[in-house]
Every structure is written in C-alpha cells, then in structure tokens.
Short mmCIF file of C-alpha atoms in Angstrom, two decimals:
data_model
loop_
_atom_site.label_atom_id
_atom_site.label_comp_id
_atom_site.label_asym_id
_atom_site.label_seq_id
_atom_site.Cartn_x
_atom_site.Cartn_y
_atom_site.Cartn_z
CA MET A 69 120.79 241.71 19.87
CA SER A 70 123.46 244.34 19.90
CA ILE A 71 123.37 247.14 22.30
CA ARG A 72 124.21 250.47 20.80
CA ARG A 73 125.28 253.65 22.42
CA VAL A 74 122.76 256.38 21.72
CA ALA A 75 123.65 260.09 20.69
CA VAL A 76 121.60 263.15 20.62
CA THR A 77 122.53 264.85 17.45
CA GLY A 78 119.71 267.55 17.14
CA ILE A 79 117.71 269.62 19.64
CA GLY A 80 114.76 271.75 18.93
CA VAL A 81 112.74 273.89 21.37
CA VAL A 82 109.74 276.14 21.45
CA SER A 83 109.63 277.88 24.84
CA PRO A 84 108.69 281.13 26.59
CA PHE A 85 112.18 282.33 25.48
CA GLY A 86 111.35 282.05 21.73
CA ASP A 87 110.94 279.47 18.97
CA THR A 88 114.51 278.13 18.98
CA PHE A 89 116.73 276.09 21.18
CA GLY A 90 119.38 278.91 21.12
CA GLU A 91 117.01 281.38 22.75
CA PHE A 92 115.91 278.79 25.26
CA TRP A 93 119.44 278.00 26.32
CA THR A 94 120.56 281.65 26.36
CA GLY A 95 117.76 282.32 28.76
CA VAL A 96 118.15 279.29 30.96
CA ALA A 97 121.87 279.47 31.12
CA GLY A 98 121.75 283.04 32.03
CA GLY A 99 119.33 282.49 34.97
CA VAL A 100 116.54 284.48 33.35
CA SER A 101 113.09 283.78 34.46
CA ALA A 102 110.49 283.90 31.73
CA ILE A 103 107.61 284.07 34.23
CA ARG A 104 105.30 286.93 33.49
CA PRO A 105 101.78 288.15 33.86
CA THR A 106 99.54 285.97 31.72
CA THR A 107 98.32 287.23 28.34
CA LEU A 108 96.62 284.15 26.78
CA VAL A 109 93.55 284.06 29.04
CA LYS A 110 91.42 286.95 30.13
CA GLU A 111 92.59 288.75 33.22
CA GLY A 112 90.81 287.56 36.38
CA THR A 113 90.04 284.13 34.91
CA VAL A 114 92.21 282.39 37.63
CA ARG A 115 93.62 283.45 41.00
CA PHE A 116 97.16 283.15 39.96
CA PRO A 117 98.39 286.02 37.74
CA ASN A 118 101.63 284.62 36.33
CA ALA A 119 102.71 282.00 33.89
CA ALA A 120 105.63 281.06 31.55
CA GLU A 121 103.78 281.55 28.19
CA ALA A 122 105.33 281.22 24.78
CA ALA A 123 103.73 284.55 24.21
CA GLY A 124 105.76 285.43 21.15
CA PHE A 125 104.76 282.09 19.33
CA ASN A 126 103.09 282.97 15.94
CA ALA A 127 101.75 279.86 14.22
CA LEU A 128 101.66 281.73 10.84
CA ARG A 129 105.43 282.15 10.89
CA HIS A 130 105.57 278.29 10.75
CA PHE A 131 102.39 277.13 8.92
CA ASP A 132 100.18 278.45 6.34
CA GLU A 133 96.74 279.55 7.46
CA LYS A 134 94.91 276.25 6.57
CA GLU A 135 97.64 274.04 8.14
CA ALA A 136 97.60 276.12 11.30
CA SER A 137 93.87 275.69 11.71
CA PHE A 138 94.23 271.89 11.42
CA LEU A 139 96.65 271.85 14.50
CA ASP A 140 96.08 272.69 18.02
CA ARG A 141 98.85 274.90 19.57
CA PHE A 142 100.40 271.96 21.29
CA ALA A 143 100.81 269.98 18.02
CA GLN A 144 102.06 273.19 16.28
CA PHE A 145 104.71 273.40 19.06
CA ALA A 146 105.72 269.77 18.54
CA ALA A 147 106.07 270.23 14.82
CA VAL A 148 108.23 273.38 14.97
CA ALA A 149 110.50 271.89 17.66
CA ALA A 150 110.85 268.74 15.52
CA ARG A 151 111.86 270.71 12.46
CA GLU A 152 114.47 272.58 14.24
CA ALA A 153 115.85 269.31 15.85
CA VAL A 154 116.11 267.69 12.51
CA ALA A 155 117.66 270.60 10.85
CA ASN A 156 120.05 270.88 13.81
CA SER A 157 121.05 267.23 13.50
CA GLY A 158 121.81 267.41 9.91
CA LEU A 159 120.23 263.92 9.49
CA LYS A 160 118.67 263.36 6.12
CA ILE A 161 115.61 261.37 6.58
CA GLU A 162 115.58 259.72 3.19
CA GLU A 163 113.53 256.73 1.89
CA GLN A 164 115.49 253.83 3.40
CA LEU A 165 115.46 255.55 6.83
CA ARG A 166 111.86 256.34 6.81
CA GLU A 167 110.68 252.87 7.87
CA ARG A 168 113.55 252.57 10.33
CA CYS A 169 112.82 255.87 12.22
CA ALA A 170 110.53 256.51 15.34
CA VAL A 171 108.59 259.49 16.52
CA VAL A 172 107.69 259.27 20.31
CA THR A 173 106.05 262.31 21.74
CA GLY A 174 104.77 263.11 25.25
CA SER A 175 101.81 265.31 26.15
CA SER A 176 99.79 265.35 29.29
CA ALA A 177 96.77 267.41 28.12
CA GLY A 178 96.84 267.18 24.37
CA GLY A 179 94.60 269.75 22.60
CA GLN A 180 93.07 271.44 25.60
CA ILE A 181 92.58 274.84 23.78
CA THR A 182 90.71 273.09 21.10
CA LYS A 183 88.53 271.20 23.57
CA ASP A 184 87.83 274.22 25.61
CA GLU A 185 86.85 276.43 22.76
CA ASN A 186 84.50 273.70 21.30
CA PHE A 187 82.84 272.86 24.55
CA HIS A 188 82.34 276.56 25.21
CA SER A 189 80.67 276.74 21.79
CA LEU A 190 78.46 273.65 22.76
CA TYR A 191 77.41 274.81 26.27
CA ALA A 192 77.42 278.47 25.92
CA LEU A 193 77.07 279.56 22.31
CA ASN A 194 75.43 277.73 19.42
CA GLY A 195 75.36 274.01 20.64
CA ARG A 196 77.85 273.02 17.84
CA VAL A 197 81.13 271.26 17.95
CA SER A 198 83.55 271.43 14.97
CA PRO A 199 84.38 268.18 13.22
CA LEU A 200 88.15 269.08 13.61
CA THR A 201 87.78 268.72 17.35
CA ILE A 202 88.69 265.05 17.55
CA PRO A 203 91.70 265.17 15.33
CA LEU A 204 93.02 268.30 16.89
CA VAL A 205 92.49 267.21 20.52
CA MET A 206 94.03 263.69 20.31
CA ASP A 207 97.28 263.47 22.24
CA ASN A 208 99.10 261.99 19.31
CA ALA A 209 98.34 264.83 16.93
CA GLY A 210 101.85 266.23 17.37
CA ALA A 211 103.42 262.82 16.66
CA SER A 212 101.21 262.36 13.70
CA ARG A 213 102.03 265.68 12.17
CA ILE A 214 105.83 265.06 12.58
CA SER A 215 105.40 261.63 10.90
CA GLN A 216 103.66 263.28 8.10
CA GLU A 217 106.09 266.06 7.52
CA PHE A 218 109.03 263.77 7.35
CA GLY A 219 107.43 260.83 5.86
CA ILE A 220 108.46 258.74 8.95
CA ARG A 221 106.68 255.33 8.77
CA GLY A 222 108.20 253.41 11.63
CA PRO A 223 106.91 253.22 15.23
CA VAL A 224 105.20 256.58 15.89
CA TYR A 225 103.13 257.10 19.12
CA THR A 226 102.47 259.27 22.12
CA VAL A 227 103.01 258.61 25.89
CA SER A 228 100.76 260.40 28.29
CA THR A 229 101.87 260.09 31.89
CA ALA A 230 101.09 263.62 33.08
CA CYS A 231 104.30 265.50 34.15
CA SER A 232 106.47 262.49 33.26
CA SER A 233 105.24 262.12 29.71
CA SER A 234 108.30 263.54 28.01
CA ASN A 235 110.84 261.44 29.99
CA HIS A 236 108.83 258.34 29.24
CA SER A 237 108.83 259.13 25.56
CA ILE A 238 112.48 260.03 25.21
CA GLY A 239 113.29 256.91 27.34
CA GLN A 240 111.29 254.59 25.13
CA ALA A 241 112.72 256.09 21.82
CA PHE A 242 116.25 255.68 23.56
CA TRP A 243 115.53 252.02 24.15
CA MET A 244 114.34 251.50 20.61
CA VAL A 245 117.52 253.07 19.12
CA ARG A 246 119.74 251.27 21.71
CA ASN A 247 118.22 247.83 20.93
CA GLY A 248 118.40 248.33 17.08
CA ILE A 249 114.57 248.38 16.69
CA VAL A 250 114.97 251.69 14.86
CA ASP A 251 118.03 253.60 13.36
CA ALA A 252 116.89 257.05 14.41
CA ALA A 253 114.04 258.69 16.51
CA ILE A 254 112.60 262.01 17.07
CA ALA A 255 111.54 262.16 20.68
CA GLY A 256 110.36 264.70 23.22
CA GLY A 257 107.09 266.40 24.25
CA SER A 258 104.86 269.38 23.87
CA GLU A 259 102.11 271.05 25.84
CA ALA A 260 99.99 274.11 25.49
CA PRO A 261 97.84 274.18 28.72
CA PHE A 262 96.59 277.88 28.59
CA ALA A 263 92.89 277.30 28.12
CA PRO A 264 90.48 278.76 30.70
CA GLY A 265 88.83 275.53 31.68
CA PHE A 266 92.11 273.78 32.21
CA LEU A 267 93.51 276.75 34.17
CA LYS A 268 90.49 276.70 36.47
CA ALA A 269 91.14 273.07 37.14
CA TRP A 270 94.75 273.92 38.10
CA GLU A 271 93.52 276.70 40.30
CA ALA A 272 91.20 274.23 42.24
CA MET A 273 94.31 272.02 42.85
CA ARG A 274 95.76 274.89 44.89
CA VAL A 275 99.32 274.19 43.87
CA VAL A 276 99.94 277.11 41.49
CA SER A 277 101.98 279.95 43.06
CA PRO A 278 100.39 283.44 43.42
CA ASP A 279 103.87 285.03 42.63
CA THR A 280 106.61 283.01 41.06
CA CYS A 281 108.28 279.57 41.04
CA ARG A 282 110.98 279.18 43.86
CA PRO A 283 112.05 275.58 43.85
CA PHE A 284 113.80 274.29 47.05
CA SER A 285 113.58 277.75 48.49
CA LEU A 286 112.11 278.80 51.85
CA GLY A 287 109.05 280.90 50.90
CA ARG A 288 108.15 278.78 47.80
CA ARG A 289 104.50 279.05 47.20
CA GLY A 290 103.85 276.45 44.37
CA LEU A 291 104.44 275.84 40.70
CA ILE A 292 104.16 278.19 37.67
CA LEU A 293 102.50 276.69 34.62
CA GLY A 294 104.56 276.88 31.43
CA GLU A 295 104.18 275.70 27.86
CA GLY A 296 106.22 274.83 24.79
CA ALA A 297 107.99 271.78 23.24
CA ALA A 298 111.35 270.16 22.90
CA MET A 299 112.37 267.36 20.55
CA LEU A 300 115.64 265.42 20.30
CA VAL A 301 117.01 263.52 17.36
CA LEU A 302 118.45 260.22 18.71
CA GLU A 303 120.87 258.03 16.55
CA PRO A 304 123.31 255.30 17.23
CA LEU A 305 126.56 256.98 18.36
CA GLU A 306 128.59 255.07 15.91
CA SER A 307 126.59 256.06 12.80
CA ALA A 308 126.42 259.60 14.12
CA ARG A 309 130.28 259.86 14.24
CA ALA A 310 130.52 258.10 10.90
CA ARG A 311 128.56 260.79 9.17
CA GLY A 312 130.35 263.45 11.04
CA ALA A 313 127.39 264.79 13.03
CA GLN A 314 127.68 267.07 15.99
CA VAL A 315 126.83 265.19 19.13
CA TRP A 316 125.24 267.07 21.93
CA GLY A 317 125.58 264.24 24.30
CA GLU A 318 124.34 260.69 24.98
CA VAL A 319 121.22 259.21 26.44
CA ALA A 320 123.01 256.79 28.72
CA GLY A 321 120.13 255.31 30.75
CA PHE A 322 116.41 255.36 31.57
CA GLY A 323 114.50 254.19 34.67
CA MET A 324 110.94 254.15 35.50
CA SER A 325 108.81 253.29 38.71
CA SER A 326 105.44 253.84 40.10
CA ASP A 327 104.77 254.87 43.71
CA ALA A 328 101.62 252.65 43.94
CA HIS A 329 100.50 255.10 46.57
CA HIS A 330 98.40 258.13 45.88
CA LEU A 331 96.86 260.23 43.05
CA THR A 332 98.67 263.41 43.96
CA GLN A 333 100.94 262.94 46.99
CA PRO A 334 104.55 262.08 46.00
CA LEU A 335 106.46 259.14 47.66
CA ALA A 336 110.25 259.49 48.11
CA GLU A 337 110.65 255.69 47.65
CA GLY A 338 109.14 255.78 44.27
CA ALA A 339 111.29 258.59 42.95
CA ALA A 340 114.31 256.96 44.44
CA LEU A 341 113.48 253.65 42.71
CA ALA A 342 113.25 255.43 39.41
CA MET A 343 116.68 257.06 39.89
CA ARG A 344 118.25 253.72 40.92
CA ASN A 345 116.65 252.01 37.83
CA ALA A 346 118.13 254.67 35.67
CA LEU A 347 121.61 254.32 37.10
CA GLY A 348 121.33 250.68 36.72
CA ASP A 349 120.24 250.94 33.14
CA ALA A 350 123.22 253.26 32.35
CA GLY A 351 125.50 250.81 34.22
CA ILE A 352 127.09 253.55 36.32
CA ALA A 353 127.55 254.03 40.05
CA ALA A 354 125.75 256.89 41.76
CA GLU A 355 129.16 258.65 42.47
CA ALA A 356 129.62 259.02 38.61
CA VAL A 357 126.70 261.57 38.54
CA GLY A 358 127.58 265.29 38.99
CA TYR A 359 124.33 267.15 38.17
CA ILE A 360 120.66 266.51 38.54
CA ASN A 361 118.11 268.59 36.61
CA ALA A 362 115.49 268.18 39.35
CA HIS A 363 111.73 267.79 38.94
CA GLY A 364 111.70 270.76 41.37
CA THR A 365 108.18 272.13 40.81
CA GLY A 366 108.33 274.58 43.70
CA THR A 367 105.49 272.94 45.56
CA GLN A 368 105.92 272.16 49.25
CA ALA A 369 105.44 268.44 48.75
CA ASN A 370 107.62 267.84 45.69
CA ASP A 371 110.78 269.60 46.64
CA ALA A 372 111.08 268.12 50.14
CA THR A 373 110.17 264.62 48.88
CA GLU A 374 112.67 264.94 45.95
CA THR A 375 115.31 265.99 48.41
CA GLN A 376 114.73 262.94 50.59
CA ALA A 377 114.77 260.72 47.47
CA ILE A 378 117.97 262.16 46.19
CA ARG A 379 119.65 261.57 49.75
CA ALA A 380 118.23 257.94 49.79
CA VAL A 381 119.93 257.19 46.39
CA PHE A 382 123.16 259.22 46.61
CA GLY A 383 123.98 259.03 50.34
CA THR A 384 126.96 261.18 51.19
CA HIS A 385 127.59 261.94 47.51
CA SER A 386 124.44 263.99 47.62
CA ASP A 387 126.45 266.89 49.06
CA ARG A 388 128.79 266.80 46.06
CA LEU A 389 125.92 266.99 43.53
CA LEU A 390 124.85 270.18 41.83
CA ILE A 391 121.01 270.13 41.50
CA SER A 392 118.82 272.72 39.80
CA SER A 393 115.30 273.16 38.72
CA THR A 394 115.10 274.95 35.49
CA LYS A 395 111.33 275.22 36.06
CA SER A 396 112.13 278.35 37.94
CA MET A 397 112.69 279.93 34.56
CA HIS A 398 110.66 278.06 31.92
CA GLY A 399 107.91 277.10 34.21
CA HIS A 400 106.30 273.58 34.57
CA ALA A 401 105.34 272.61 30.98
CA LEU A 402 103.66 269.39 32.30
CA GLY A 403 103.92 266.87 29.46
CA ALA A 404 106.76 268.91 27.76
CA ALA A 405 108.74 269.53 31.08
CA GLY A 406 111.01 266.45 30.70
CA ALA A 407 111.79 267.33 27.05
CA LEU A 408 112.68 271.01 27.86
CA GLU A 409 114.77 269.79 30.81
CA ALA A 410 116.52 267.24 28.57
CA ALA A 411 117.56 270.11 26.34
CA ALA A 412 118.82 272.16 29.24
CA THR A 413 120.71 269.12 30.70
CA LEU A 414 122.45 268.32 27.33
CA ALA A 415 123.47 271.82 26.86
CA ALA A 416 124.70 272.11 30.45
CA LEU A 417 126.85 269.03 30.09
CA ARG A 418 128.37 270.13 26.69
CA GLY A 419 128.83 273.74 27.72
CA GLY A 420 130.20 273.00 31.19
CA LEU A 421 127.67 275.38 32.59
CA ILE A 422 125.04 274.46 35.12
CA PRO A 423 121.95 276.45 35.01
CA PRO A 424 120.66 277.88 38.33
CA THR A 425 117.50 277.49 40.42
CA ALA A 426 116.28 281.11 39.86
CA ASN A 427 114.02 283.07 42.20
CA PHE A 428 115.69 281.48 45.17
CA LEU A 429 115.26 283.34 48.52
CA GLU A 430 116.90 281.35 51.31
CA PRO A 431 117.65 277.66 52.07
CA ASP A 432 114.76 275.42 53.40
CA PRO A 433 116.24 272.94 55.95
CA HIS A 434 114.04 270.26 54.24
CA CYS A 435 115.77 270.85 51.01
CA ASP A 436 119.36 270.87 52.14
CA LEU A 437 121.09 270.31 48.82
CA ASP A 438 123.39 272.44 46.62
CA VAL A 439 120.60 273.77 44.34
CA VAL A 440 122.83 276.26 42.52
CA PRO A 441 120.73 279.18 43.74
CA ASN A 442 120.22 282.11 41.29
CA HIS A 443 123.60 282.03 39.37
CA SER A 444 124.80 279.50 36.87
CA ARG A 445 127.96 277.68 37.62
CA LEU A 446 130.85 276.36 35.67
CA ALA A 447 131.40 272.66 36.16
CA GLU A 448 132.83 269.94 33.96
CA ILE A 449 130.47 267.01 34.51
CA GLU A 450 130.28 263.69 32.75
CA TYR A 451 126.95 262.36 33.82
CA ALA A 452 123.68 264.01 34.75
CA LEU A 453 120.11 262.79 35.65
CA SER A 454 116.97 264.47 34.63
CA ASN A 455 113.96 263.73 36.97
CA SER A 456 110.29 263.79 36.21
CA PHE A 457 107.68 262.70 38.73
CA ALA A 458 103.94 262.76 37.75
CA PHE A 459 100.70 263.04 39.44
CA GLY A 460 99.43 259.40 39.63
CA GLY A 461 102.84 258.50 41.13
CA LEU A 462 104.54 257.75 37.90
CA ASN A 463 108.34 258.50 37.78
CA ALA A 464 110.70 258.55 34.84
CA VAL A 465 114.35 259.43 35.02
CA LEU A 466 116.86 259.92 32.14
CA VAL A 467 120.61 259.69 32.38
CA PHE A 468 122.68 261.90 29.95
CA ARG A 469 126.36 261.69 29.33
CA ARG A 470 128.59 264.40 28.04
CA ALA A 471 129.76 263.92 24.41
CA MET B 203 79.91 279.69 65.81
CA SER B 204 76.30 278.95 65.28
CA GLU B 205 74.97 275.35 65.27
CA ASP B 206 73.56 275.99 61.86
CA LEU B 207 76.92 276.73 60.43
CA ILE B 208 78.70 273.93 62.05
CA ALA B 209 75.99 271.51 60.70
CA ARG B 210 76.26 272.91 57.21
CA VAL B 211 80.12 272.59 57.11
CA ALA B 212 79.95 269.10 58.62
CA ALA B 213 77.39 268.06 56.02
CA VAL B 214 79.61 269.23 53.23
CA ILE B 215 82.50 267.38 54.62
CA ALA B 216 80.61 264.19 55.19
CA LYS B 217 79.03 264.32 51.69
CA THR B 218 82.48 264.99 50.01
CA GLN B 219 84.27 262.34 52.07
CA LYS B 220 81.37 259.75 51.71
CA ILE B 221 81.24 259.26 55.47
CA PRO B 222 78.26 259.39 57.85
CA PRO B 223 77.20 262.92 58.82
CA ASP B 224 77.34 262.15 62.47
CA SER B 225 80.91 261.15 62.36
CA VAL B 226 81.94 264.77 61.50
CA THR B 227 82.00 266.62 64.97
CA ILE B 228 83.46 269.84 65.74
CA ASP B 229 86.51 268.51 67.66
CA LYS B 230 87.64 266.01 64.94
CA THR B 231 90.89 266.62 63.23
CA PHE B 232 91.23 265.98 59.54
CA ALA B 233 93.71 263.22 60.15
CA GLU B 234 91.09 261.44 62.35
CA LEU B 235 88.64 261.74 59.48
CA LYS B 236 91.24 260.41 57.01
CA ILE B 237 91.13 263.68 55.06
CA ASP B 238 94.37 263.89 53.13
CA SER B 239 95.57 266.79 50.96
CA LEU B 240 93.57 265.90 47.86
CA ASP B 241 90.44 265.27 49.98
CA GLY B 242 91.17 268.70 51.62
CA ILE B 243 91.14 270.67 48.34
CA ASN B 244 88.00 268.68 47.24
CA ILE B 245 86.30 269.78 50.49
CA LEU B 246 87.36 273.49 50.06
CA PHE B 247 85.83 273.45 46.54
CA ALA B 248 82.54 272.03 47.90
CA LEU B 249 82.48 274.66 50.68
CA GLU B 250 83.13 277.50 48.30
CA SER B 251 80.01 276.32 46.36
CA GLU B 252 77.95 275.85 49.49
CA PHE B 253 78.70 279.25 50.94
CA ASP B 254 79.52 281.24 47.76
CA VAL B 255 82.81 282.32 49.12
CA ASP B 256 86.46 282.20 47.79
CA ILE B 257 88.73 280.44 50.19
CA PRO B 258 92.39 281.63 49.72
CA ASP B 259 95.04 279.07 49.13
CA GLU B 260 97.37 279.92 51.92
CA ALA B 261 94.85 280.31 54.67
CA ALA B 262 93.32 276.93 53.56
CA ARG B 263 96.76 275.20 53.83
CA GLU B 264 96.79 275.86 57.70
CA ILE B 265 93.43 274.34 58.42
CA LYS B 266 93.75 270.84 60.04
CA THR B 267 90.53 270.52 62.07
CA VAL B 268 86.75 270.71 61.63
CA ARG B 269 86.68 273.66 64.14
CA GLU B 270 89.38 275.61 62.19
CA MET B 271 87.23 274.99 58.99
CA VAL B 272 84.11 276.38 60.56
CA GLU B 273 85.95 279.32 61.96
CA GLY B 274 87.45 280.15 58.57
CA ILE B 275 84.00 279.95 56.84
CA GLU B 276 82.56 282.11 59.62
CA LYS B 277 85.28 284.82 58.92
CA LEU B 278 84.68 284.69 55.21
CA LEU B 279 80.99 284.99 55.69
CA ALA B 280 81.41 287.96 58.06
CA VAL B 281 83.53 289.78 55.30
CA LYS B 282 81.00 288.82 52.49
CA ASN B 283 77.93 290.03 54.54
CA ARG B 284 79.59 293.30 55.86
#
C-alpha cells in the first residue's frame, strides 16, 4: 500500500463572521471577537448573556423553502460549507470520482434545535412530534446531504466525539486519502447548539463565561458557545499538483488518545499522548512545530491542563512555540470546533500570520506560554498542530504543513 | 445555622452522591466525601431544586466543605425570604 501526501485544496466555512471562509479568516486574522449578546434564544433563558452565533445565516439564501425545512440548522451549515469548499478546490466530482470520494463529518449534538422544538411540542403544546424529527436530528444528516448534493457514493459517515468530533473526522478522512482508500474527501464538522434545552444543560455545567472567552488569561471565566461549520477538501498532493489546484497546505499527521480517567476533568497525560501520536504519525520532531492552535476553551481546567501537556511534549521548545486559541473569537463550536480551527491554522501557515488569543487580560502563571495575546503576529512556520480535547477524555490532534 | 437546614443540605448531598446520610457531617470536606467537580455541579443543581434558589457560578466554585455549602444556602435563603 502506497502512502500518499495529502493536500487541502478547498476550504469552506460558515461562522459568526459570515457564510464564507474569507469572512471567517478576515475576522480571526484581525483579532476580532464575534462574541455578542445572544439573539437566537429568548433573553433570560440562561444565565450567560453572550455567544458566538452565526446570526446572519439565512437558510433561504442557500436552499429553497422545502429543502430548508428538511434540514436542521447544523446540516444546513454542513452543506453550505461543503459547497464552498468544493468550489474553492476547483475539484470536479465527476462519475469516476464519486465512488472513490469520502465524506466524513463531525457533530457533537446533531439536530438539537429540531429535537428541542419537537419535544417542546410533545410535552407543552399538542402532544405531537413531526415525522421529520428522526431524519433531521440524526448526527449524520449533514454528511448525507453532502453525499446527495455531489452524488458521492464512497465512504460517508459521521464521528461524534463531543468537542473532538471534527478533528477525529478530518483525521480519519486524511488517513483514507493517505492510504489510497479514497482519492478525495470532504471532511470537517458542523454544529448548531442554540436550542433552549441544550443551553440550559450547558448552564447547569457551570463552565460558560458570564462575559467573554479569555483563554489562558488571568481572569478567564469559562467558555463561550459558538456555532457554524467548516469543511476541507482533501486530495493526494500529487494529483492536486497535477491538475494545477491551489494547495492551502497539507494534513501531515493525526494522533488520538483517551484519558481513561473522568467524564469531564481533563488529564494532561492524555492530551500529551495525542500530541505525541500526531507528531509520530507525521514523522516529525517536536522541534519542527512552530504554532499550536490550542483547544484553549477559556475554562480554568482546560487551559492549565493544556499548558502542562504542551510543556510535557515540547520541553524547552515550548518557549519558542506560538500558541493561540481562536475560540476567543469564534467561540467554542463543539463538534465543529476542530474544523473551524483547521481552517484558521491552514490560513495562518499559508499567510504567515498567526491569529491571536483575543480578550486577553494578563498572564496566568499556570498558563506560562506565548499565547499571542490580542494581536496577530507575522511568522513563517512550516508545521502546526491543532488540538481538540473532548468531554469523556477523548483527544484528537492534527498536524498541518505549509504548502 | 439551624439543625434543620444542615440536615436538609446533608440529605441532598447524600442522595446525590449515593452515600449514607450519616456520612455527611458538617465538618466534612468535599474531598473527604469524594465529591469531584462534576459531582459538585450535580449537588448544586439538586440544592437549587430543594431550596428553590439560584446558586451563582462563581460563588459556588469556592465551596469546598459541607459547612460552606450550608452557609451559602443560608445566605441565599435570607435574601430570598427578605
């Protein structure tokens, strides 16, 4: 079996910055926080007033009315991001490719809004639940829609590992392309968590910030929920070059691990093992890495634990790394987080511009790394990691390489 | 702190933690009762229901003992019943 290098030739994003990758990167590169007072649920539903909503998303700009009503918001996001990614790649998904193409999506919560509305109808209104509930709620609705739109008949599935979902999905698609199982893949994730019932559950977790998201900063008060989608088109580097495609960068490695420890408390050893596995899979030394797009949720527990894990893996090289959490700007999009962060990381490598950790107040001695506070920085970097660590202790780390 | 309030808080903790009620005494720390962060928020949720109060996130984060928990509930009840 031949091992192929894997290029990212297309990127599509739906985010709080707008329905395109360009708007996303302009915001993130500029250090702009998209965290705002919530509009999607009634004021006073939850204690936390702010979120990173894709408030400008209008499904009817992308789907006709009937199509839109057959897709939950998270699946709409997935399809819109996939369309942009495929257009951006210039890849023609023609008949001979359709059986040799994969779609792997990540989502933590699936069709929460549909579920919430229908269960509200059941318990509080007329006791009825729509027959569309099951096909709209299923976590793979986004992947199935993408498959249908492009006629993709190869491996199509969804990975749901909470906040690591997208990194697991991109990693699996990467391995399939690398190992010659498929000749192209659309991979990423989507999430639309702004349903009252789901937000109440997050409120009860007591990890959502009452103001904003300040990863690695003293005075951080928790995460801010976000939503959106990002999709990447993956192809063998050689065939991408042969057809003259633009290459955003390469996926160079993927590593996974489990903490085997606790439902919600992170463990530095687990995160460190995933980073080591990713470096090993990429076949590079830790010293080759210049940037880490951190999991960086802004909770007390994550940021200190992630710092320990980075120090354990990178040793003295830790002090030469640039590390930032773009969640400070696009929020924590849960099952879409890794995909949004992959888009940011690829653009950062290609543009030589490292996005900052926004909303930073002052250094926390427990997070003593260069977290690129508040202002983006110019840096020519060859390799970057993107970390995702999920509740349930499931860790997934991607390695990207500059084109 | 009334004996009744202590008993109600202890009963909620015992029920949520699935431990014998008499093991939850006023001087126990959460660590001694093996209450971790997830157990802690689960107990806060149960106490909010029991006493019909809202326990703010950041005040809750500082609570590490049964005594502090009872004192916190006492303050919230005083505000509520004012």
